[in-house]
Amino acid sequence: MEDEALLPNEDDSDSEETSIESRESDEEREETFDCALPTTHSYLGDDMNELSGRTLLEWEREIDLDILPLPGVVLIPGETLPLYLYQAHHVTMVKRCIEGNRTFGVCCLFRHAPDEEGHVTTLSNVGTTAEVFSVKEDMTAGIDTITVKATGRQRFSILSRRRQIDGNVVARVRIKSEHVISGPPQSAFALPPSLLALKPVTVATTTQKQRVMEKMRSNPPSMGQFPLWVYKLYDCNIILDKVKASLKSWNDKVNVDHVSLDPIAFSFWIAANLPLDDALRVELLTIDSVIYRLQRELTIIRKYAAFCCEHCEAPIGHKDDLFSMSLDGPLASYVNPGGYVHQTITLYKVIHTRTVSHPTTENSWFPGYAWSIVQCSRCASHLGWKFARARRDLRPAKFYGITRSAIKPAIVDTSGGNESTTNRGMCRQS
């Protein structure tokens, strides 16, 4: 079969002349690719040893935890984290964890200009435990290496930390619990006169009680301390439905139907799959209440417009072009042969980019697709990769994987106020 991706590569039409509003036809966006393949991380090899069991640390417990600092990575509970480690102290640390409860901590390593003490990196004070479920030990060029797949489990906050003689970081952490606010009290809803006339026995069954409650919810409250709309602001199910509807309004390719309807798990899936910068992801990770986390996510989704190059603020992509190439969602973590983890979002098209390498299928994160490096056409910073099909039976024919650390969101403030977390201005158009 003809290797289509290795044919002479056309110039990206996703250049400065391409309008961000232009969209491909529905036929071009049909998908035949098996979205389960990227979740297996087959590029790591098929000879990994699977580990069983589950470690659940006690909520609010203080423990000593090995910390793996990762630049540009904010691990969210429920995410899969692939790792290829070759530095001796990291290999030693992971081996030690596997011999124990297979759990270590992952914290984002922020890069910034030198501070007063000359430091150019800062470790986040919140993180997520990672539990190893697959491992392979090897030796490459005389160097011990270890390849692992782990799952984000529980959030934690760092109380103190120290660097050991072997170079590893050990922190005293507190396992953060989830604060769940109960639903509105039944007394907040009024019983219509027609229901007040019913005898108690008529609402004895569960089905009848549910019907009564539905009727109660549809009527203005007369017995509650606050109006009904106030209680709806703190109803997990109502907020969850609003988040799903708002996300689907981006486009119909962001599939949330398979996501758990458990509010906590759903809120983490949203946090993991929105194309946000490190600061916003850490902010969502810090929030202890699932209701407040969902409310914050709803605000972000409604105001999200596009995303820009982190360095020059050139427009790179639009939310309409976001789609899921993996069952994990539109954003997932992948690791390259150099050990660098990229949290990568997939899009149908991008603008203000150029490809700067020949396509290759070697170590492709998406089997059947060849990748080539993509840069920002304005500042030449690395953005991600263009993936082109190597078989003609695959669709989409091409798509883009943009590393999250190379972009920042453009969030429109429709209220007239200012987003205070980081610079949330619109992308530079010139």
Coordinates of C-alpha atoms in Angstrom, one line a residue:
M1 CA 0.0 0.0 0.0
E2 CA 1.3 3.4 -0.9
D3 CA 2.9 5.3 2.0
E4 CA 1.0 8.5 1.6
A5 CA 2.7 10.4 4.5
L6 CA 6.1 9.9 2.9
L7 CA 5.1 11.6 -0.4
P8 CA 6.5 15.1 -0.8
N9 CA 5.0 17.2 1.9
E10 CA 2.8 20.1 0.9
D11 CA 3.1 23.5 2.4
D12 CA 0.8 24.0 5.3
S13 CA -2.3 25.8 4.2
D14 CA -2.6 26.7 7.9
S15 CA -0.5 29.9 7.3
E16 CA -1.0 33.5 8.0
E17 CA -3.4 33.8 5.1
T18 CA -5.7 31.1 6.4
S19 CA -8.7 32.4 8.3
I20 CA -9.3 30.9 11.7
E21 CA -13.0 30.8 10.9
S22 CA -12.6 28.5 7.8
R23 CA -13.7 24.9 8.5
E24 CA -13.3 21.6 6.7
S25 CA -16.4 19.8 5.5
D26 CA -18.0 17.1 7.7
E27 CA -16.9 14.4 5.2
E28 CA -13.2 15.4 5.7
R29 CA -13.7 15.2 9.5
E30 CA -15.1 11.7 9.5
E31 CA -12.9 9.3 11.6
T32 CA -12.0 5.7 10.9
F33 CA -9.0 5.6 13.3
D34 CA -9.4 3.4 16.3
C35 CA -9.3 5.9 19.2
A36 CA -8.5 3.1 21.6
L37 CA -4.9 2.7 20.2
P38 CA -3.4 5.9 21.6
T39 CA -4.5 4.9 25.1
T40 CA -2.3 1.8 25.0
H41 CA 0.9 3.8 24.3
S42 CA 2.1 1.0 22.1
Y43 CA 5.2 3.1 21.1
L44 CA 6.6 2.2 24.5
G45 CA 6.8 -1.5 23.5
D46 CA 4.6 -4.5 24.1
D47 CA 6.8 -6.2 26.6
M48 CA 5.9 -4.2 29.7
N49 CA 5.0 -5.9 33.0
E50 CA 1.5 -5.2 34.2
L51 CA 1.0 -4.6 37.9
S52 CA -2.2 -5.2 39.8
G53 CA -3.8 -3.7 42.9
R54 CA -4.8 -0.2 43.9
T55 CA -3.4 2.2 46.6
L56 CA -5.7 4.6 48.3
L57 CA -4.1 7.0 50.7
E58 CA -6.1 8.2 53.7
W59 CA -7.7 11.7 53.1
E60 CA -6.0 14.6 55.0
R61 CA -3.2 12.2 56.1
E62 CA 0.3 13.7 56.2
I63 CA 3.0 11.5 54.7
D64 CA 6.5 11.6 53.2
L65 CA 6.3 11.3 49.4
D66 CA 8.9 11.0 46.6
I67 CA 8.3 13.8 44.2
L68 CA 9.0 13.7 40.4
P69 CA 9.2 17.3 39.1
L70 CA 8.0 17.5 35.4
P71 CA 8.2 20.7 33.4
G72 CA 5.1 21.6 31.5
V73 CA 3.1 18.8 33.1
V74 CA 0.2 19.2 35.6
L75 CA -1.1 15.7 36.3
I76 CA -4.9 15.5 37.0
P77 CA -6.5 12.6 38.9
G78 CA -7.6 10.0 36.3
E79 CA -5.0 10.9 33.7
T80 CA -2.6 8.3 32.3
L81 CA 1.1 9.3 32.6
P82 CA 3.7 7.6 30.4
L83 CA 7.3 8.0 31.5
Y84 CA 10.7 7.1 30.1
L85 CA 13.3 7.7 32.7
Y86 CA 17.1 7.4 32.3
Q87 CA 18.5 9.8 34.9
A88 CA 20.0 7.6 37.7
H89 CA 18.3 9.3 40.6
H90 CA 14.8 9.2 38.9
V91 CA 15.3 5.5 38.0
T92 CA 16.3 4.7 41.6
M93 CA 13.3 6.6 43.0
V94 CA 10.7 4.8 40.8
K95 CA 12.2 1.4 41.5
R96 CA 12.0 2.1 45.2
C97 CA 8.3 3.2 44.8
I98 CA 7.5 0.0 42.9
E99 CA 8.9 -2.1 45.7
G100 CA 6.5 -0.3 48.1
N101 CA 3.0 1.0 47.3
R102 CA 3.9 1.9 43.6
T103 CA 3.0 5.5 44.3
F104 CA 5.0 8.8 43.9
G105 CA 4.0 12.4 43.6
V106 CA 4.1 14.5 40.4
C107 CA 4.4 18.3 40.6
C108 CA 4.7 20.8 37.8
L109 CA 8.1 22.6 37.4
F110 CA 7.4 26.1 36.4
R111 CA 10.1 27.8 34.2
H112 CA 10.5 31.6 34.5
A113 CA 13.1 34.4 34.4
P114 CA 15.8 34.3 37.1
D115 CA 14.5 35.6 40.4
E116 CA 16.5 37.5 43.1
E117 CA 18.3 34.3 44.1
G118 CA 19.0 33.3 40.5
H119 CA 16.4 30.5 40.4
V120 CA 14.8 29.8 37.0
T121 CA 12.4 27.1 38.1
T122 CA 9.7 26.9 40.8
L123 CA 8.1 23.7 42.0
S124 CA 4.3 23.8 42.3
N125 CA 3.1 23.4 45.9
V126 CA 0.2 21.1 44.8
G127 CA 0.4 17.9 42.9
T128 CA -1.2 14.5 42.2
T129 CA -0.1 11.1 43.3
A130 CA 0.8 8.7 40.4
E131 CA 0.4 5.0 40.8
V132 CA 2.4 2.7 38.5
F133 CA 0.4 0.0 36.7
S134 CA 2.9 -1.0 34.0
V135 CA 6.7 -1.1 34.0
K136 CA 9.7 -2.2 32.0
E137 CA 13.3 -2.0 33.1
D138 CA 16.0 -1.9 30.5
M139 CA 19.6 -0.9 29.8
T140 CA 20.4 1.5 26.9
A141 CA 24.1 2.2 26.0
G142 CA 25.1 1.0 29.4
I143 CA 22.6 3.2 31.3
D144 CA 19.8 1.8 33.4
T145 CA 16.4 3.0 32.1
I146 CA 12.9 2.4 33.2
T147 CA 9.6 2.9 31.3
V148 CA 6.4 3.2 33.2
K149 CA 2.8 3.9 32.8
A150 CA 1.0 5.4 35.8
T151 CA -2.4 6.8 36.7
G152 CA -3.1 10.0 38.5
R153 CA -4.9 9.2 41.7
Q154 CA -5.1 11.8 44.6
R155 CA -4.4 15.5 45.0
F156 CA -1.9 16.6 47.6
S157 CA -0.4 19.9 49.0
I158 CA 3.2 20.2 49.9
L159 CA 3.9 21.2 53.5
S160 CA 7.7 21.0 53.3
R161 CA 10.3 19.4 51.1
R162 CA 14.0 18.4 51.1
R163 CA 16.5 17.2 48.5
Q164 CA 18.2 13.9 49.4
I165 CA 21.8 13.0 48.9
D166 CA 20.9 11.0 45.8
G167 CA 19.3 14.1 44.2
N168 CA 15.7 13.1 44.6
V169 CA 13.1 15.4 46.2
V170 CA 11.1 14.1 49.2
A171 CA 8.2 16.2 50.5
R172 CA 6.0 16.1 53.5
V173 CA 2.5 16.3 51.9
R174 CA -1.1 16.3 53.0
I175 CA -3.5 14.2 50.9
K176 CA -6.3 16.6 49.9
S177 CA -9.9 15.5 50.4
E178 CA -12.9 16.3 48.2
H179 CA -15.4 18.6 49.8
V180 CA -18.9 17.6 48.7
I181 CA -21.8 20.0 49.4
S182 CA -25.1 18.1 49.7
G183 CA -28.0 19.0 47.4
P184 CA -30.7 21.6 48.2
P185 CA -32.8 20.6 51.2
Q186 CA -36.3 19.4 50.5
S187 CA -37.7 22.2 52.7
A188 CA -36.4 24.7 50.0
F189 CA -39.2 23.6 47.7
A190 CA -42.9 24.4 48.0
L191 CA -45.6 21.8 47.8
P192 CA -48.4 22.9 45.4
P193 CA -51.9 22.8 47.0
S194 CA -52.7 19.7 44.9
L195 CA -49.9 17.8 46.5
L196 CA -50.7 19.0 50.0
A197 CA -54.1 17.3 49.7
L198 CA -52.5 13.9 49.1
K199 CA -52.4 11.4 51.9
P200 CA -48.9 10.3 53.1
V201 CA -49.5 6.8 51.9
T202 CA -49.8 8.0 48.3
V203 CA -46.1 8.9 48.2
A204 CA -44.8 5.7 49.8
T205 CA -43.0 4.3 46.8
T206 CA -39.7 5.6 45.5
T207 CA -41.1 6.3 42.1
Q208 CA -43.9 8.4 43.5
K209 CA -41.5 10.3 45.8
Q210 CA -39.4 11.1 42.8
R211 CA -42.4 12.4 40.9
V212 CA -43.3 14.6 43.9
M213 CA -39.8 16.0 44.2
E214 CA -39.8 16.8 40.4
K215 CA -43.0 18.8 40.9
M216 CA -41.6 20.4 43.9
R217 CA -38.5 21.5 42.0
S218 CA -40.5 23.1 39.2
N219 CA -42.3 25.4 41.6
P220 CA -41.0 28.6 43.3
P221 CA -39.9 28.0 46.9
S222 CA -41.9 29.3 49.8
M223 CA -40.3 27.4 52.7
G224 CA -36.6 27.7 51.8
Q225 CA -34.3 30.4 53.2
F226 CA -33.2 31.4 49.7
P227 CA -34.8 31.6 46.2
L228 CA -34.8 28.4 44.1
W229 CA -32.1 29.8 41.7
V230 CA -29.7 30.1 44.6
Y231 CA -30.0 26.4 45.4
K232 CA -29.6 25.6 41.7
L233 CA -26.2 27.3 41.8
Y234 CA -25.0 24.6 44.2
D235 CA -26.7 21.6 42.6
C236 CA -24.0 19.3 41.2
N237 CA -26.2 17.7 38.6
I238 CA -27.4 21.0 37.3
I239 CA -23.9 22.4 37.0
L240 CA -22.6 19.2 35.4
D241 CA -25.4 19.4 32.7
K242 CA -24.5 23.0 32.0
V243 CA -20.8 22.1 31.6
K244 CA -21.6 19.3 29.2
A245 CA -23.9 21.5 27.1
S246 CA -21.4 24.4 27.0
L247 CA -18.6 22.0 25.9
K248 CA -20.7 20.5 23.2
S249 CA -21.4 24.0 21.9
W250 CA -17.8 24.2 20.9
N251 CA -18.3 21.3 18.4
D252 CA -19.8 17.9 18.3
K253 CA -16.4 16.1 18.1
V254 CA -15.7 16.6 21.8
N255 CA -17.5 13.5 23.1
V256 CA -18.4 13.6 26.7
D257 CA -21.1 10.9 26.6
H258 CA -18.7 8.2 27.7
V259 CA -17.3 10.2 30.7
S260 CA -18.4 9.2 34.2
L261 CA -21.3 11.1 35.5
D262 CA -19.8 11.1 39.0
P263 CA -19.4 14.8 39.6
I264 CA -15.8 14.5 41.0
A265 CA -14.6 12.2 38.2
F266 CA -16.3 14.4 35.6
S267 CA -14.8 17.6 37.0
F268 CA -11.3 16.0 36.8
W269 CA -11.9 14.9 33.2
I270 CA -12.9 18.4 32.2
A271 CA -9.8 19.8 34.0
A272 CA -7.6 17.3 32.2
N273 CA -9.0 17.9 28.7
L274 CA -9.4 21.7 28.5
P275 CA -6.4 23.3 26.6
L276 CA -5.3 25.5 29.5
D277 CA -1.9 26.7 30.6
D278 CA -0.1 25.5 33.7
A279 CA -1.5 28.3 36.0
L280 CA -5.1 27.5 35.3
R281 CA -4.6 23.7 35.6
V282 CA -2.9 24.2 39.0
E283 CA -5.8 26.5 40.0
L284 CA -8.3 23.8 39.2
L285 CA -6.2 21.2 41.0
T286 CA -6.1 23.4 44.1
I287 CA -9.9 23.7 44.4
D288 CA -11.2 21.3 47.1
S289 CA -14.9 21.5 46.4
V290 CA -16.3 19.7 43.3
I291 CA -19.1 22.3 43.0
Y292 CA -16.6 25.2 43.0
R293 CA -14.4 23.3 40.5
L294 CA -17.3 22.7 38.1
Q295 CA -18.4 26.3 38.4
R296 CA -14.9 27.5 37.6
E297 CA -14.7 25.1 34.6
L298 CA -18.1 26.3 33.4
T299 CA -16.9 29.9 33.5
I300 CA -13.7 29.0 31.5
I301 CA -15.6 27.0 28.9
R302 CA -18.1 29.8 28.3
K303 CA -15.4 32.5 27.9
Y304 CA -12.9 30.4 26.0
A305 CA -12.3 31.7 22.5
A306 CA -9.0 30.3 21.1
F307 CA -5.4 29.7 22.0
C308 CA -2.2 31.5 21.1
C309 CA 1.5 30.8 21.0
E310 CA 3.0 31.1 24.5
H311 CA 5.9 33.2 23.3
C312 CA 4.6 35.6 20.7
E313 CA 0.9 35.3 21.3
A314 CA 0.2 34.6 17.6
P315 CA -3.2 32.8 17.1
I316 CA -2.7 29.1 16.7
G317 CA -6.0 27.3 17.0
H318 CA -9.7 27.7 17.6
K319 CA -11.9 25.7 20.0
D320 CA -14.1 24.7 17.0
D321 CA -11.2 22.5 15.7
L322 CA -10.7 20.6 18.9
F323 CA -11.5 16.9 18.7
S324 CA -10.8 13.6 20.4
M325 CA -8.2 11.3 18.6
S326 CA -8.1 9.2 21.8
L327 CA -10.6 7.7 24.1
D328 CA -8.9 9.6 26.9
G329 CA -10.3 12.8 25.2
P330 CA -8.9 15.7 23.1
L331 CA -5.9 16.0 25.4
A332 CA -3.6 13.3 26.6
S333 CA 0.0 12.8 27.8
Y334 CA 2.7 11.2 25.6
V335 CA 6.4 10.8 26.1
N336 CA 9.1 11.0 23.5
P337 CA 12.3 8.9 23.2
G338 CA 14.2 11.7 25.1
G339 CA 11.9 11.3 28.1
Y340 CA 10.1 14.6 27.7
V341 CA 6.4 14.3 28.5
H342 CA 4.0 16.3 26.3
Q343 CA 0.4 16.9 27.3
T344 CA -0.9 17.1 23.7
I345 CA -4.2 18.4 22.3
T346 CA -5.5 17.2 18.9
L347 CA -7.0 19.6 16.4
Y348 CA -8.2 19.4 12.8
K349 CA -6.3 22.5 11.8
V350 CA -4.1 25.3 13.0
I351 CA -2.9 28.6 11.7
H352 CA 0.4 30.6 11.8
T353 CA 2.4 27.4 11.7
R354 CA 5.0 25.6 9.5
T355 CA 6.4 22.1 9.3
V356 CA 10.2 21.9 9.6
S357 CA 11.0 18.2 9.2
H358 CA 10.3 15.2 7.0
P359 CA 7.4 13.0 8.1
T360 CA 8.3 9.7 9.9
T361 CA 6.2 6.9 11.4
E362 CA 9.0 6.0 14.0
N363 CA 7.7 6.1 17.6
S364 CA 4.4 7.6 16.4
W365 CA 1.9 8.2 19.2
F366 CA -0.9 7.5 16.7
P367 CA -0.3 4.2 14.9
G368 CA -0.7 4.5 11.1
Y369 CA 0.2 8.2 11.1
A370 CA 3.6 9.9 10.3
W371 CA 4.6 13.0 12.3
S372 CA 6.6 16.0 11.4
I373 CA 7.6 18.9 13.6
V374 CA 5.5 22.1 13.7
Q375 CA 6.8 25.5 14.6
C376 CA 5.1 28.9 15.1
S377 CA 5.6 30.8 11.8
R378 CA 6.1 34.1 13.6
C379 CA 8.6 33.3 16.4
A380 CA 9.8 29.8 15.3
S381 CA 9.1 28.3 18.7
H382 CA 8.2 24.6 18.9
L383 CA 4.4 24.0 19.0
G384 CA 3.9 20.3 18.3
W385 CA 3.5 18.0 15.3
K386 CA 1.5 17.5 12.2
F387 CA 0.2 13.9 11.8
A388 CA -0.5 12.7 8.3
R389 CA -1.9 9.3 7.5
A390 CA 0.4 6.6 6.2
R391 CA -2.5 4.5 5.0
R392 CA -5.2 5.8 2.7
D393 CA -8.0 4.0 4.6
L394 CA -7.4 6.2 7.7
R395 CA -9.4 9.3 8.5
P396 CA -8.8 12.1 9.3
A397 CA -6.2 12.4 6.6
K398 CA -4.2 14.8 8.8
F399 CA -4.5 16.5 12.1
Y400 CA -2.3 18.4 14.5
G401 CA -1.0 17.6 18.0
I402 CA -0.1 20.8 19.9
T403 CA 1.8 20.5 23.1
R404 CA -0.1 22.3 25.9
S405 CA 3.0 23.9 27.3
A406 CA 3.5 25.9 24.0
I407 CA 0.2 27.6 24.1
K408 CA -1.9 29.8 26.3
P409 CA -5.7 30.4 26.2
A410 CA -7.4 33.5 25.0
I411 CA -10.3 33.9 27.4
V412 CA -12.8 36.7 26.7
D413 CA -14.1 38.5 29.7
T414 CA -17.7 39.5 28.8
S415 CA -18.4 40.9 32.2
G416 CA -16.1 43.9 31.8
G417 CA -13.8 42.7 34.6
N418 CA -10.3 41.3 34.4
E419 CA -9.1 37.7 34.6
S420 CA -6.6 37.9 37.4
T421 CA -4.8 34.5 37.1
T422 CA -2.5 35.3 34.2
N423 CA -2.6 37.3 31.0
R424 CA -5.9 36.3 29.4
G425 CA -5.9 38.8 26.6
M426 CA -6.9 37.9 23.1
C427 CA -4.1 36.7 20.7
R428 CA -2.1 39.2 18.8
Q429 CA -3.3 39.5 15.2
S430 CA -0.3 41.3 13.8

